Short mmCIF file of N, CA, C and O in Angstrom, two decimals:
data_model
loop_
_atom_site.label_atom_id
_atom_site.label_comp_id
_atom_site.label_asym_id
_atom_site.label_seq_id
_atom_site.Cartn_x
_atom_site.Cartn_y
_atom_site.Cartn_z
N UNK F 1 -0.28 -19.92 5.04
CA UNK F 1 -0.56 -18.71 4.28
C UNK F 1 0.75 -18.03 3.91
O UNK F 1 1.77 -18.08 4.60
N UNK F 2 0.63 -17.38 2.76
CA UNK F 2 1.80 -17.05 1.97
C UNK F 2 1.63 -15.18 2.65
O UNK F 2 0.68 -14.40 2.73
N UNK F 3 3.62 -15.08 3.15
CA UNK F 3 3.39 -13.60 3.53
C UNK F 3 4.98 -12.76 2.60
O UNK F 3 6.12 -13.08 2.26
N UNK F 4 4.09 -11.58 2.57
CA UNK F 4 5.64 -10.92 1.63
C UNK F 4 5.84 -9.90 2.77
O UNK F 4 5.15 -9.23 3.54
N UNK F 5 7.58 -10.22 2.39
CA UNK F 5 8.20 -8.75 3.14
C UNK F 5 9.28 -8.07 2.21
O UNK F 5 10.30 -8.57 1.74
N UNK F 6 8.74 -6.64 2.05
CA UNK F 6 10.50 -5.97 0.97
C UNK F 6 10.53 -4.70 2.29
O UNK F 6 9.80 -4.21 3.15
N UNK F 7 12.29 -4.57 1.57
CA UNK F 7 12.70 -3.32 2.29
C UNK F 7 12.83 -3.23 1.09
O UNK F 7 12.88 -4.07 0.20
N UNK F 8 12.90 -1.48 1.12
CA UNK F 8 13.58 -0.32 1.25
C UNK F 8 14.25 0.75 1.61
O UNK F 8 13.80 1.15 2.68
N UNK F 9 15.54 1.70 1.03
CA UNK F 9 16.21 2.65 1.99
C UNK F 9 15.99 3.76 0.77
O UNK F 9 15.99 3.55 -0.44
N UNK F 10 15.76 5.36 1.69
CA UNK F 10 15.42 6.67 1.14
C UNK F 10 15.92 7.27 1.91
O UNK F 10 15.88 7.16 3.13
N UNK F 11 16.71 8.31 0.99
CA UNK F 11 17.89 9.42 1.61
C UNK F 11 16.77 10.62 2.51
O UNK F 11 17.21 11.76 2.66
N UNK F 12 15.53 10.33 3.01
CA UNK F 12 14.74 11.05 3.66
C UNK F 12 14.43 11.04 4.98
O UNK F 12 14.61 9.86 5.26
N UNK F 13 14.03 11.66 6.15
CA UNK F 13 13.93 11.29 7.28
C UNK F 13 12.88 10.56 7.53
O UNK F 13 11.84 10.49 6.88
N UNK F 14 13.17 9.98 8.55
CA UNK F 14 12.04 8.78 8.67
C UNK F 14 10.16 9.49 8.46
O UNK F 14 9.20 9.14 7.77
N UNK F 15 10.42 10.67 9.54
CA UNK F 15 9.10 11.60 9.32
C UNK F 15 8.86 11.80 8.28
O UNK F 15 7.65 12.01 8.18
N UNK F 16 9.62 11.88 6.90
CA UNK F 16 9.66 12.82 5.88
C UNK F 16 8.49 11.01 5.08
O UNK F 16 7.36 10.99 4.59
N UNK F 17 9.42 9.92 5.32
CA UNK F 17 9.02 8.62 4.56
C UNK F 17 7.97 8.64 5.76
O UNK F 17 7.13 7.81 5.40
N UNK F 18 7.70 8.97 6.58
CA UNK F 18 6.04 8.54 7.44
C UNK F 18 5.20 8.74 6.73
O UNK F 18 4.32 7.98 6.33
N UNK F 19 5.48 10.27 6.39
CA UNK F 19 3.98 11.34 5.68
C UNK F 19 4.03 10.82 4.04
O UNK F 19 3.51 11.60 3.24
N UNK F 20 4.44 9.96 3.67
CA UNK F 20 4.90 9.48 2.20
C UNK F 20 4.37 8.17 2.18
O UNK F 20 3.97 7.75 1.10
N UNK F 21 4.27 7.34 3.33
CA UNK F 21 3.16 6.16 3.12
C UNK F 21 1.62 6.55 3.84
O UNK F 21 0.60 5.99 3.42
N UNK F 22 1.58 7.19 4.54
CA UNK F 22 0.45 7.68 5.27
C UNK F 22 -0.75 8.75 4.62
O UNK F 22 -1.92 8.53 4.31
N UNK F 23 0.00 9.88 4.58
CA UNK F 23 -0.80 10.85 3.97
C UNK F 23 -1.77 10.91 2.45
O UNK F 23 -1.25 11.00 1.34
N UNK F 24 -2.65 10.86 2.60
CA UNK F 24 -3.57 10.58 1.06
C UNK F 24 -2.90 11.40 0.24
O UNK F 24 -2.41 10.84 -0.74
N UNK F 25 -2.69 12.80 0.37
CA UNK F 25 -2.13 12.97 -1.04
C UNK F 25 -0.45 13.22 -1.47
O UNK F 25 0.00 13.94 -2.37
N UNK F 26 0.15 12.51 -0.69
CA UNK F 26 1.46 11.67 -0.90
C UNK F 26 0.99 9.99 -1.32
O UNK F 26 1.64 9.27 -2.08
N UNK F 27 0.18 9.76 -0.89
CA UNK F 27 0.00 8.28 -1.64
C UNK F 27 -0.58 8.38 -2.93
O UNK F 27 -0.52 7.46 -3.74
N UNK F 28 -1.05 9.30 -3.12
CA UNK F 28 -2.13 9.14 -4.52
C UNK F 28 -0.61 9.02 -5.67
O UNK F 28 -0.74 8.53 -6.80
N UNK F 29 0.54 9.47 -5.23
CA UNK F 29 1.74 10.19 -6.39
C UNK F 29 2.14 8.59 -6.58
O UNK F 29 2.56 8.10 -7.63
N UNK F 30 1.98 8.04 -5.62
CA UNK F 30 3.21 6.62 -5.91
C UNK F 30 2.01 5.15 -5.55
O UNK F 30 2.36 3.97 -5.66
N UNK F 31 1.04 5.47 -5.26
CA UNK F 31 -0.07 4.14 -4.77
C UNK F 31 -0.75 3.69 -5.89
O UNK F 31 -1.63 4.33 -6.47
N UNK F 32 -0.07 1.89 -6.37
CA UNK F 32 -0.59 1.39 -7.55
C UNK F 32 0.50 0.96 -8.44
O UNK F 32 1.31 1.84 -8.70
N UNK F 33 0.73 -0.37 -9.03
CA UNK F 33 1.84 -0.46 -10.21
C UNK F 33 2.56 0.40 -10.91
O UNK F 33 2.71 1.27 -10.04
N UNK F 34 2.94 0.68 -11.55
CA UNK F 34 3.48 1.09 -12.36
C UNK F 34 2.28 1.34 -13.51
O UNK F 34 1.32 0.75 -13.03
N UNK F 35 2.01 1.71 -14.33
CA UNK F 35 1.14 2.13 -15.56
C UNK F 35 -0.05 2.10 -15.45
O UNK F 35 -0.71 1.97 -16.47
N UNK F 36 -0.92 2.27 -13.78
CA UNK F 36 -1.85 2.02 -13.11
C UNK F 36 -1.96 3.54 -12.24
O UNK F 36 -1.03 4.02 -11.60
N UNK F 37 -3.31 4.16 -12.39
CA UNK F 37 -3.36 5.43 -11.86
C UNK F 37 -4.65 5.76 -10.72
O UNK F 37 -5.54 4.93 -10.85
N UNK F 38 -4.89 6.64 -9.79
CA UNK F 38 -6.42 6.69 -8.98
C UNK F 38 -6.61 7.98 -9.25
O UNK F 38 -6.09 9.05 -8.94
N UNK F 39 -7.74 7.50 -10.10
CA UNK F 39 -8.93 9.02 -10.34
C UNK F 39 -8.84 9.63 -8.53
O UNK F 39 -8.67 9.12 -7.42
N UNK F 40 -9.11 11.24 -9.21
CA UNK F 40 -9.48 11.95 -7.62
C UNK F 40 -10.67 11.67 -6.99
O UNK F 40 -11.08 11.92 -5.86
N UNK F 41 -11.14 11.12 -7.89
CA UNK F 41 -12.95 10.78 -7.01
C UNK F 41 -12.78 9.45 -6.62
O UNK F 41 -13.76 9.19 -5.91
N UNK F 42 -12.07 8.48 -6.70
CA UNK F 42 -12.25 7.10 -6.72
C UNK F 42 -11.16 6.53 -5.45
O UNK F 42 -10.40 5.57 -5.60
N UNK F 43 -11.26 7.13 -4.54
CA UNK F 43 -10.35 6.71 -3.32
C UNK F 43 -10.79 7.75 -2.08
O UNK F 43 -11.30 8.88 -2.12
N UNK F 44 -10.42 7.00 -1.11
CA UNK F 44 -10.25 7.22 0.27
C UNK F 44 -9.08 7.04 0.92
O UNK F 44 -9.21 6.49 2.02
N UNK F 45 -7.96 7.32 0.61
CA UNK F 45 -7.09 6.85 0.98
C UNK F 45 -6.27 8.02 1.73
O UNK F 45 -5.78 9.06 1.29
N UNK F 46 -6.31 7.25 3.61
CA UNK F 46 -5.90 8.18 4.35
C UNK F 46 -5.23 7.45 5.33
O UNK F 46 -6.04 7.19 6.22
N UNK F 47 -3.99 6.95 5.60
CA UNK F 47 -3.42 6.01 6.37
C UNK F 47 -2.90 7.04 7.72
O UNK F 47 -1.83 6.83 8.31
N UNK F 48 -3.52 7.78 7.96
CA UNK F 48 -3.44 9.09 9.62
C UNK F 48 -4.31 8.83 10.55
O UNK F 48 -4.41 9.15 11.74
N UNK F 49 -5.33 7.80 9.40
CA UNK F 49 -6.14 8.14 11.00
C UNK F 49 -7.12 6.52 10.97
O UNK F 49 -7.26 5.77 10.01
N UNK F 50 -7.59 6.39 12.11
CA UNK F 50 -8.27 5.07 11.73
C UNK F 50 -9.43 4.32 10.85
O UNK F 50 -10.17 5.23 10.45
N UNK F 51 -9.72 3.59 10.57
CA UNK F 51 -11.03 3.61 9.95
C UNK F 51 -10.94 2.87 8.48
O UNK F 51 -9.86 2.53 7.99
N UNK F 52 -12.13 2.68 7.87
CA UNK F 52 -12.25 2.42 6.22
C UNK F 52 -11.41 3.42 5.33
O UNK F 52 -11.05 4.57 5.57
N UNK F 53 -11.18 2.53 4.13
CA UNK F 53 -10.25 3.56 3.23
C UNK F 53 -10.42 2.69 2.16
O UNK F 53 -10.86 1.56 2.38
N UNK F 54 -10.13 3.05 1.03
CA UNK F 54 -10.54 2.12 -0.46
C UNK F 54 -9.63 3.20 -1.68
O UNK F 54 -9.20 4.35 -1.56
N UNK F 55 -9.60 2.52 -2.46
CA UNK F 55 -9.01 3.30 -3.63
C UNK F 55 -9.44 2.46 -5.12
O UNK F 55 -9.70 1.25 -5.09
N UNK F 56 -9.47 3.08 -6.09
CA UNK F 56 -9.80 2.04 -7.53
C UNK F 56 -8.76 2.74 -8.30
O UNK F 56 -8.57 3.94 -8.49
N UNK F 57 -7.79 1.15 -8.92
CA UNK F 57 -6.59 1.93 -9.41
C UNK F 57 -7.31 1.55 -11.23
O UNK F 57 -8.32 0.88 -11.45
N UNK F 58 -6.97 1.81 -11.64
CA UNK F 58 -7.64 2.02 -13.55
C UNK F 58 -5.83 2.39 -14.47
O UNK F 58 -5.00 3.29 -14.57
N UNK F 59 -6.08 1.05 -14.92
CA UNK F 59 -5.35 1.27 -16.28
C UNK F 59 -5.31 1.87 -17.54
O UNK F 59 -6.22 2.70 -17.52
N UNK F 60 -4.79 1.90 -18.53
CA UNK F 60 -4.40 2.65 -19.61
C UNK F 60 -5.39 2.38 -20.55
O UNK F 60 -5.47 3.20 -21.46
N UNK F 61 -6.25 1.32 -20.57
CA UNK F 61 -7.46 0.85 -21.18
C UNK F 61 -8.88 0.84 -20.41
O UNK F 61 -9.97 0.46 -20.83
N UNK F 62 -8.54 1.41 -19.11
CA UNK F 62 -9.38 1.52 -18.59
C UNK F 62 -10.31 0.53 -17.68
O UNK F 62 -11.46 0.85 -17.39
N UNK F 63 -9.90 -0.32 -17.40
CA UNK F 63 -9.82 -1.52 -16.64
C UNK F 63 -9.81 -1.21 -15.29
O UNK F 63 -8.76 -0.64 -14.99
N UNK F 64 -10.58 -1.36 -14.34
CA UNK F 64 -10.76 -0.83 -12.90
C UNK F 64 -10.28 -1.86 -12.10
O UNK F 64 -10.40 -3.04 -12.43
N UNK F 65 -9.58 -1.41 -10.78
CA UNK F 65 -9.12 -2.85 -9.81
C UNK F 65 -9.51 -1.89 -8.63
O UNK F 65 -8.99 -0.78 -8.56
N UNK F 66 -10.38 -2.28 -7.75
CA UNK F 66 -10.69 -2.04 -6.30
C UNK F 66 -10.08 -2.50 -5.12
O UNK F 66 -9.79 -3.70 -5.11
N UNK F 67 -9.86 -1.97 -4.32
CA UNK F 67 -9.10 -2.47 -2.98
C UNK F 67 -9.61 -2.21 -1.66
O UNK F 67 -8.86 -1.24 -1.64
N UNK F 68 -10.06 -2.18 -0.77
CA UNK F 68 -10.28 -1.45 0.22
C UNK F 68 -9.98 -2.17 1.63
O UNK F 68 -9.60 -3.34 1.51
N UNK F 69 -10.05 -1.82 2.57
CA UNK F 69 -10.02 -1.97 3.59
C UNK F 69 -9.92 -1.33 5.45
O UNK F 69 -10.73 -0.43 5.63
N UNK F 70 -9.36 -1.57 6.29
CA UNK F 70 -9.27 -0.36 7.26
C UNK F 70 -8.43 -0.73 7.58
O UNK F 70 -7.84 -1.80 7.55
N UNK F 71 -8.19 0.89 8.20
CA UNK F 71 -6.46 1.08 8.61
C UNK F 71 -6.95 0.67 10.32
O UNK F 71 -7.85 1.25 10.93
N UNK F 72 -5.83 -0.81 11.02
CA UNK F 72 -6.32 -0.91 11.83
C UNK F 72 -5.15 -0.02 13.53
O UNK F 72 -5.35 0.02 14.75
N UNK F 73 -4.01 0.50 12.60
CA UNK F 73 -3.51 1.11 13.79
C UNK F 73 -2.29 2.32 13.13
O UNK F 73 -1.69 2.01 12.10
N UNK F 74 -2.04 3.48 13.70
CA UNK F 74 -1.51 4.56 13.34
C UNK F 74 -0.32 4.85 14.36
O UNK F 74 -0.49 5.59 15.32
N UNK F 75 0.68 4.34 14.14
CA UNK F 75 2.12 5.35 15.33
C UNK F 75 3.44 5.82 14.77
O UNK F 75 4.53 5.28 14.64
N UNK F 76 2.81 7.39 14.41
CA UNK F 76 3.79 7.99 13.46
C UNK F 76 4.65 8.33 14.47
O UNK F 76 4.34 8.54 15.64
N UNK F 77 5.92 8.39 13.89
CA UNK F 77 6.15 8.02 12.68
C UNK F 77 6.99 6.90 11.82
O UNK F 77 7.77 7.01 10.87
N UNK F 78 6.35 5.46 12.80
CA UNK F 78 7.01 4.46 12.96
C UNK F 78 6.01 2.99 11.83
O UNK F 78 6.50 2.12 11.12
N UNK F 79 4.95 3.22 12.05
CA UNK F 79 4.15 2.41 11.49
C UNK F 79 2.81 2.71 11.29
O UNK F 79 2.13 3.33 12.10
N UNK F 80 2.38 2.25 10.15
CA UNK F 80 0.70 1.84 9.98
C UNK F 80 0.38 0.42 9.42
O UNK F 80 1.12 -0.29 8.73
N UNK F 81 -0.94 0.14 9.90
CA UNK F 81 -1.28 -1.10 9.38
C UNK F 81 -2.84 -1.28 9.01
O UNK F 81 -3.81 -0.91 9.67
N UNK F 82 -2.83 -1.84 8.00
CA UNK F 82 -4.11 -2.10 7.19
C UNK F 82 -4.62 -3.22 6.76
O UNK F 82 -3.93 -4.09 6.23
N UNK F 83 -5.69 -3.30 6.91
CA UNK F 83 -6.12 -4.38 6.11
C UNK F 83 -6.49 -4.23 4.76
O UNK F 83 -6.47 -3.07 4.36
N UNK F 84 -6.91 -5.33 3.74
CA UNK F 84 -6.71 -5.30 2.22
C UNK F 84 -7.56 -6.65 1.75
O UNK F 84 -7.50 -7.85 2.01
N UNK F 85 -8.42 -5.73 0.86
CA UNK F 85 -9.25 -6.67 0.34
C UNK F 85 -9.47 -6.28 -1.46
O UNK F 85 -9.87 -5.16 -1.80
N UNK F 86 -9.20 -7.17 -2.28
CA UNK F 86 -9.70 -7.31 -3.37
C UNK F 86 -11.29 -7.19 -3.33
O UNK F 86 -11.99 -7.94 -2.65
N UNK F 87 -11.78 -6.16 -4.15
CA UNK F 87 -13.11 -6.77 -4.95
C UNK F 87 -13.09 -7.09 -6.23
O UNK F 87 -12.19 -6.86 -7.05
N UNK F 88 -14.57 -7.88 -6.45
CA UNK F 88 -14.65 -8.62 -8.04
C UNK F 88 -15.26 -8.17 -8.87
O UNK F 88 -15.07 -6.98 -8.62
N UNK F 89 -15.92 -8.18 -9.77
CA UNK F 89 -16.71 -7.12 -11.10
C UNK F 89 -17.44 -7.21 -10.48
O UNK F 89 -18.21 -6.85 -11.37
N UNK F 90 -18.34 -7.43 -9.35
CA UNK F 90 -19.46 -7.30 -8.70
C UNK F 90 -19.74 -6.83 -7.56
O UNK F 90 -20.75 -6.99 -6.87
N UNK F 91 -18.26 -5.87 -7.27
CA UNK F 91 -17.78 -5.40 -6.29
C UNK F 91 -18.24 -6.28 -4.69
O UNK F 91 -18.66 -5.88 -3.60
N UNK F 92 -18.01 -7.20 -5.08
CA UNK F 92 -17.96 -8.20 -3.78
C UNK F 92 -16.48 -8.07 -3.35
O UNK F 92 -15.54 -8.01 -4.14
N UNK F 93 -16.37 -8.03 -1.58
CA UNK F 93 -14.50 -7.82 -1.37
C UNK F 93 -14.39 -9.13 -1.49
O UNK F 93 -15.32 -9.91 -1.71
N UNK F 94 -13.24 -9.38 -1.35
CA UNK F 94 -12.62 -11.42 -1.43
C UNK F 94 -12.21 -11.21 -0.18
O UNK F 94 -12.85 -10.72 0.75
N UNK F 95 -10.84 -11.72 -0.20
CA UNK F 95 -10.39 -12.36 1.05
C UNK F 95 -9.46 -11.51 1.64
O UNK F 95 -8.73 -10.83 0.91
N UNK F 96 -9.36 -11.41 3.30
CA UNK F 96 -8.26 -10.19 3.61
C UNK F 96 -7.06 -10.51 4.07
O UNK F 96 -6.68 -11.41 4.83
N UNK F 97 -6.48 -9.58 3.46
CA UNK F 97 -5.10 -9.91 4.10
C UNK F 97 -4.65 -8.97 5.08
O UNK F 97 -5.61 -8.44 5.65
N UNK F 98 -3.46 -8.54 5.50
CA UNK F 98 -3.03 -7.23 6.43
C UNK F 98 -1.34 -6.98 5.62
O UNK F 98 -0.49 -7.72 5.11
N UNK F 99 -1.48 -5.60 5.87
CA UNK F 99 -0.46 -4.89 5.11
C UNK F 99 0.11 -4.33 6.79
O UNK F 99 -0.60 -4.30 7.80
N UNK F 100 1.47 -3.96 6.71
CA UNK F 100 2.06 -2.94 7.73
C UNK F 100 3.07 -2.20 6.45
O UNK F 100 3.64 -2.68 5.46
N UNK F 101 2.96 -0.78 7.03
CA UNK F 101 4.25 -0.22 6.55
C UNK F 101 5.36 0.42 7.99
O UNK F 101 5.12 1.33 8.78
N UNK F 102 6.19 -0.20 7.92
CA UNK F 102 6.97 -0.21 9.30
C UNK F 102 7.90 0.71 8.41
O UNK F 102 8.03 0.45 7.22
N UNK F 103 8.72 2.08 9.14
CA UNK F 103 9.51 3.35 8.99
C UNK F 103 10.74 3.25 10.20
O UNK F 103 10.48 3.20 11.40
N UNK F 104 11.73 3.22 9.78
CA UNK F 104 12.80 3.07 10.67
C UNK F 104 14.07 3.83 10.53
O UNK F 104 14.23 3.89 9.31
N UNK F 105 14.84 4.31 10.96
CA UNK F 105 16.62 5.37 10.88
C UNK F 105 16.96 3.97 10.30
O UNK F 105 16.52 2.87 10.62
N UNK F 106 17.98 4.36 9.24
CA UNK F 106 19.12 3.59 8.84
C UNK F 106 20.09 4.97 8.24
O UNK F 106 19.71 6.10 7.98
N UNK F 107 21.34 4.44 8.16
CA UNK F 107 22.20 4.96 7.91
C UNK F 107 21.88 5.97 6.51
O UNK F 107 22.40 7.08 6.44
N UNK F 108 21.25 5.59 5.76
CA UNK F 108 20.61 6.11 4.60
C UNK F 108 19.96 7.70 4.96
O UNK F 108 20.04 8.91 4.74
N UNK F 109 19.40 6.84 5.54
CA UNK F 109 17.95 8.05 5.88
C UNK F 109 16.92 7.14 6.68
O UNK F 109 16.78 7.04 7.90
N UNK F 110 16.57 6.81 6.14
CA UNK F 110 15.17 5.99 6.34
C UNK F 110 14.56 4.73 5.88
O UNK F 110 13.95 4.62 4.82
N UNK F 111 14.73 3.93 6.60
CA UNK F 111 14.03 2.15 5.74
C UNK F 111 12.68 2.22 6.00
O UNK F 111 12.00 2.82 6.83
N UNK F 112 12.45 1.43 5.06
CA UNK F 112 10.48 1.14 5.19
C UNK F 112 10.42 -0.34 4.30
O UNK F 112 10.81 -0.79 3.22
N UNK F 113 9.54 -0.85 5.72
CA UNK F 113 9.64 -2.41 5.71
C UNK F 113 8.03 -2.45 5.14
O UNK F 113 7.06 -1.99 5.74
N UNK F 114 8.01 -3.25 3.60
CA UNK F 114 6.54 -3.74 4.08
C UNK F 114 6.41 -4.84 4.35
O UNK F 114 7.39 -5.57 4.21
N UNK F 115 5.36 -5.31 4.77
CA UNK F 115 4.99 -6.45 5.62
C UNK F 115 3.27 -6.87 5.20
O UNK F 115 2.34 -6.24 5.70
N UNK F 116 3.09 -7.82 4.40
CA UNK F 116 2.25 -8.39 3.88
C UNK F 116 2.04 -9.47 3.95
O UNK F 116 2.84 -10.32 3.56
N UNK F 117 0.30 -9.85 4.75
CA UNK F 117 0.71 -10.52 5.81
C UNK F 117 -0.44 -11.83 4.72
O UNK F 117 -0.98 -11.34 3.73
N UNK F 118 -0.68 -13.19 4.98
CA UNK F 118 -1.82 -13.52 4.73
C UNK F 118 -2.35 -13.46 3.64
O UNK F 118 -3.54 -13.22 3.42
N UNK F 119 -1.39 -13.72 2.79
CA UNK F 119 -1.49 -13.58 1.25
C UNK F 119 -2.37 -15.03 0.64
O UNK F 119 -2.51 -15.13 -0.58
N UNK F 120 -2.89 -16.00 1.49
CA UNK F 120 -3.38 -17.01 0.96
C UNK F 120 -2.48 -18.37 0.47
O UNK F 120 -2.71 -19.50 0.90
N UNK F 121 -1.20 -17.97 -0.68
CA UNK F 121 -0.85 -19.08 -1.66
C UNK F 121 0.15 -18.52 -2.02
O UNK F 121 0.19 -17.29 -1.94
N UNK F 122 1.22 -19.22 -2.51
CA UNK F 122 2.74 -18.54 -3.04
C UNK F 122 2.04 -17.62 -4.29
O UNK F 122 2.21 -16.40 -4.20
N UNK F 123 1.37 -18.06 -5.30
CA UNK F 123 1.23 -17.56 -6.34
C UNK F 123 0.60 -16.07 -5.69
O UNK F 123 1.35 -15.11 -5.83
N UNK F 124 -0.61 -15.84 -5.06
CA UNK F 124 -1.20 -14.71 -4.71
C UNK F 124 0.35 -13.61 -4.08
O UNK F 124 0.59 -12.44 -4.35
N UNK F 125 0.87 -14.26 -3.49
CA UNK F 125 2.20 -13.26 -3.01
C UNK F 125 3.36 -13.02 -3.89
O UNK F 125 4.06 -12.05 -3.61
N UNK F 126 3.74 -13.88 -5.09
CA UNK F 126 4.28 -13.09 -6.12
C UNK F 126 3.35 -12.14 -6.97
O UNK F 126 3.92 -11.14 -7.42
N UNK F 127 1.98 -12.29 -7.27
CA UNK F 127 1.69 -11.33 -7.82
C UNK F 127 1.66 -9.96 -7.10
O UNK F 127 1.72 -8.90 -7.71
N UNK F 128 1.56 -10.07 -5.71
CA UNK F 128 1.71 -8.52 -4.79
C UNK F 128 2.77 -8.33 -4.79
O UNK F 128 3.04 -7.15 -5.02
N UNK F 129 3.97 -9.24 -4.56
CA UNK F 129 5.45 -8.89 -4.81
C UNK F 129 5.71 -7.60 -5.98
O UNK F 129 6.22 -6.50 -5.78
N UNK F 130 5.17 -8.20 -7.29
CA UNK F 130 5.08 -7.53 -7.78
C UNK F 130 4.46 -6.44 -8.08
O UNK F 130 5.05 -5.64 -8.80
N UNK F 131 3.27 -6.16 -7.66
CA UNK F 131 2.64 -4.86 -7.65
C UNK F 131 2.96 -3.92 -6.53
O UNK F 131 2.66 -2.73 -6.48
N UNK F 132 3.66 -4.66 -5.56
CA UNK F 132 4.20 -3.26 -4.38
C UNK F 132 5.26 -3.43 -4.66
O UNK F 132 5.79 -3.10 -3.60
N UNK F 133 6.58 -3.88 -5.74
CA UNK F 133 7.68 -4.09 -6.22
C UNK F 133 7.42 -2.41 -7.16
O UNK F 133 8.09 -1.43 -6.84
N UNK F 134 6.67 -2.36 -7.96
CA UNK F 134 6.16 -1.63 -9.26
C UNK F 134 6.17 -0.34 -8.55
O UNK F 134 6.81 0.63 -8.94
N UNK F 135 5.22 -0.36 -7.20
CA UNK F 135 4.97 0.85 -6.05
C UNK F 135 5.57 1.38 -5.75
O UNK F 135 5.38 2.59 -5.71
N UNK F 136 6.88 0.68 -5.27
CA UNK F 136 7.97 1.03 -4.65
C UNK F 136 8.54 1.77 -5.36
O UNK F 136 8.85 2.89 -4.95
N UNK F 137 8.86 1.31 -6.75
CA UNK F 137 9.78 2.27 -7.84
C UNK F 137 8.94 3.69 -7.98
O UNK F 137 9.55 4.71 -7.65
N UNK F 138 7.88 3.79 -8.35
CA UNK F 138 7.12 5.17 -8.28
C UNK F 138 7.50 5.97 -6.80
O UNK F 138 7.68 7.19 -6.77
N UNK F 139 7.57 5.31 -5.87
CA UNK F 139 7.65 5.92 -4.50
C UNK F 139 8.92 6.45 -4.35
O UNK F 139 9.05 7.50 -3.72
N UNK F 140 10.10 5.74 -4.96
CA UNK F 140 11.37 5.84 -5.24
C UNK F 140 11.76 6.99 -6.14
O UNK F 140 12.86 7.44 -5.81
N UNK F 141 11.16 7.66 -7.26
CA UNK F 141 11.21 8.28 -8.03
C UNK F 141 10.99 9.02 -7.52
O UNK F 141 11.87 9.88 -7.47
N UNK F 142 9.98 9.22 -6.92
CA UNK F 142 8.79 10.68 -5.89
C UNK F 142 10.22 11.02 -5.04
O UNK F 142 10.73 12.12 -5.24
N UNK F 143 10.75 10.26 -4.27
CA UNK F 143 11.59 10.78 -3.03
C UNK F 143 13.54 10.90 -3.66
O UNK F 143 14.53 11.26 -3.03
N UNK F 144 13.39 10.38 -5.24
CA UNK F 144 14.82 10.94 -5.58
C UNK F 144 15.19 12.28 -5.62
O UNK F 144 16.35 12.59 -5.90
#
């Protein structure tokens, strides 16, 4: 099984980048590609506490992509981890994978490792490469 890992470094404290992958409405600012947005009604997204969480990100034409899964562990302000599932136009989920967002001191400020686990196939993990590549830059912008 195909797994992705990116860093990143943010001139922020690690607490400051905790509440910035965790908190629902710090994720809603930067969660999703680039030119990809989540209606306020169309998510659950709360990486604080345990449990189910889902979000539907919708493009510029209006094109819906579903995600959901549960957050299976919380230790701020060091890590969370989730699971992740695609659904299909028939809102059936597919197959799961596991996400971590690991928060660490670096000389910077703060690194944040993701860790994407169980991606299936090389091809399925460049396309997330790229869509938490896309994430990252929005997240990056948020914390310049």
């Amino acid at each position: 099984m195909a797994d992705l890992r990116l860093e990143r470094e943010f001139a922020v404290t690690p607490e400051a980048l905790f509440a910035w992958v965790s908190d629902g409405a710090k994720l809603l600012q930067w969660w999703g590609p680039e030119g990809l947005h989540v209606p306020a009604d169309q998510h659950d997204l709360d990486f604080t506490r345990l449990g189910p969480w889902f979000s539907v990100m919708v493009n510029g034409a209006g094109d819906r992509y579903k995600v959901s899964g549960h957050v299976t562990h919380v230790k701020p302000p060091q890590s969370v981890g989730f699971t992740w599932g695609w659904h299909d136009d028939d809102d059936r989920r597919g197959t799961e994978s596991h996400v971590m967002f690991i928060v660490e001191p670096c000389a910077k400020g703060a690194r944040l490792i993701l860790d994407h686990r169980e991606l299936g196939d090389d091809e399925m993990s460049l396309r997330h490469e790229a869509g938490w590549t896309s994430s990252l830059r929005k997240l990056a912008a948020e914390l310049a």
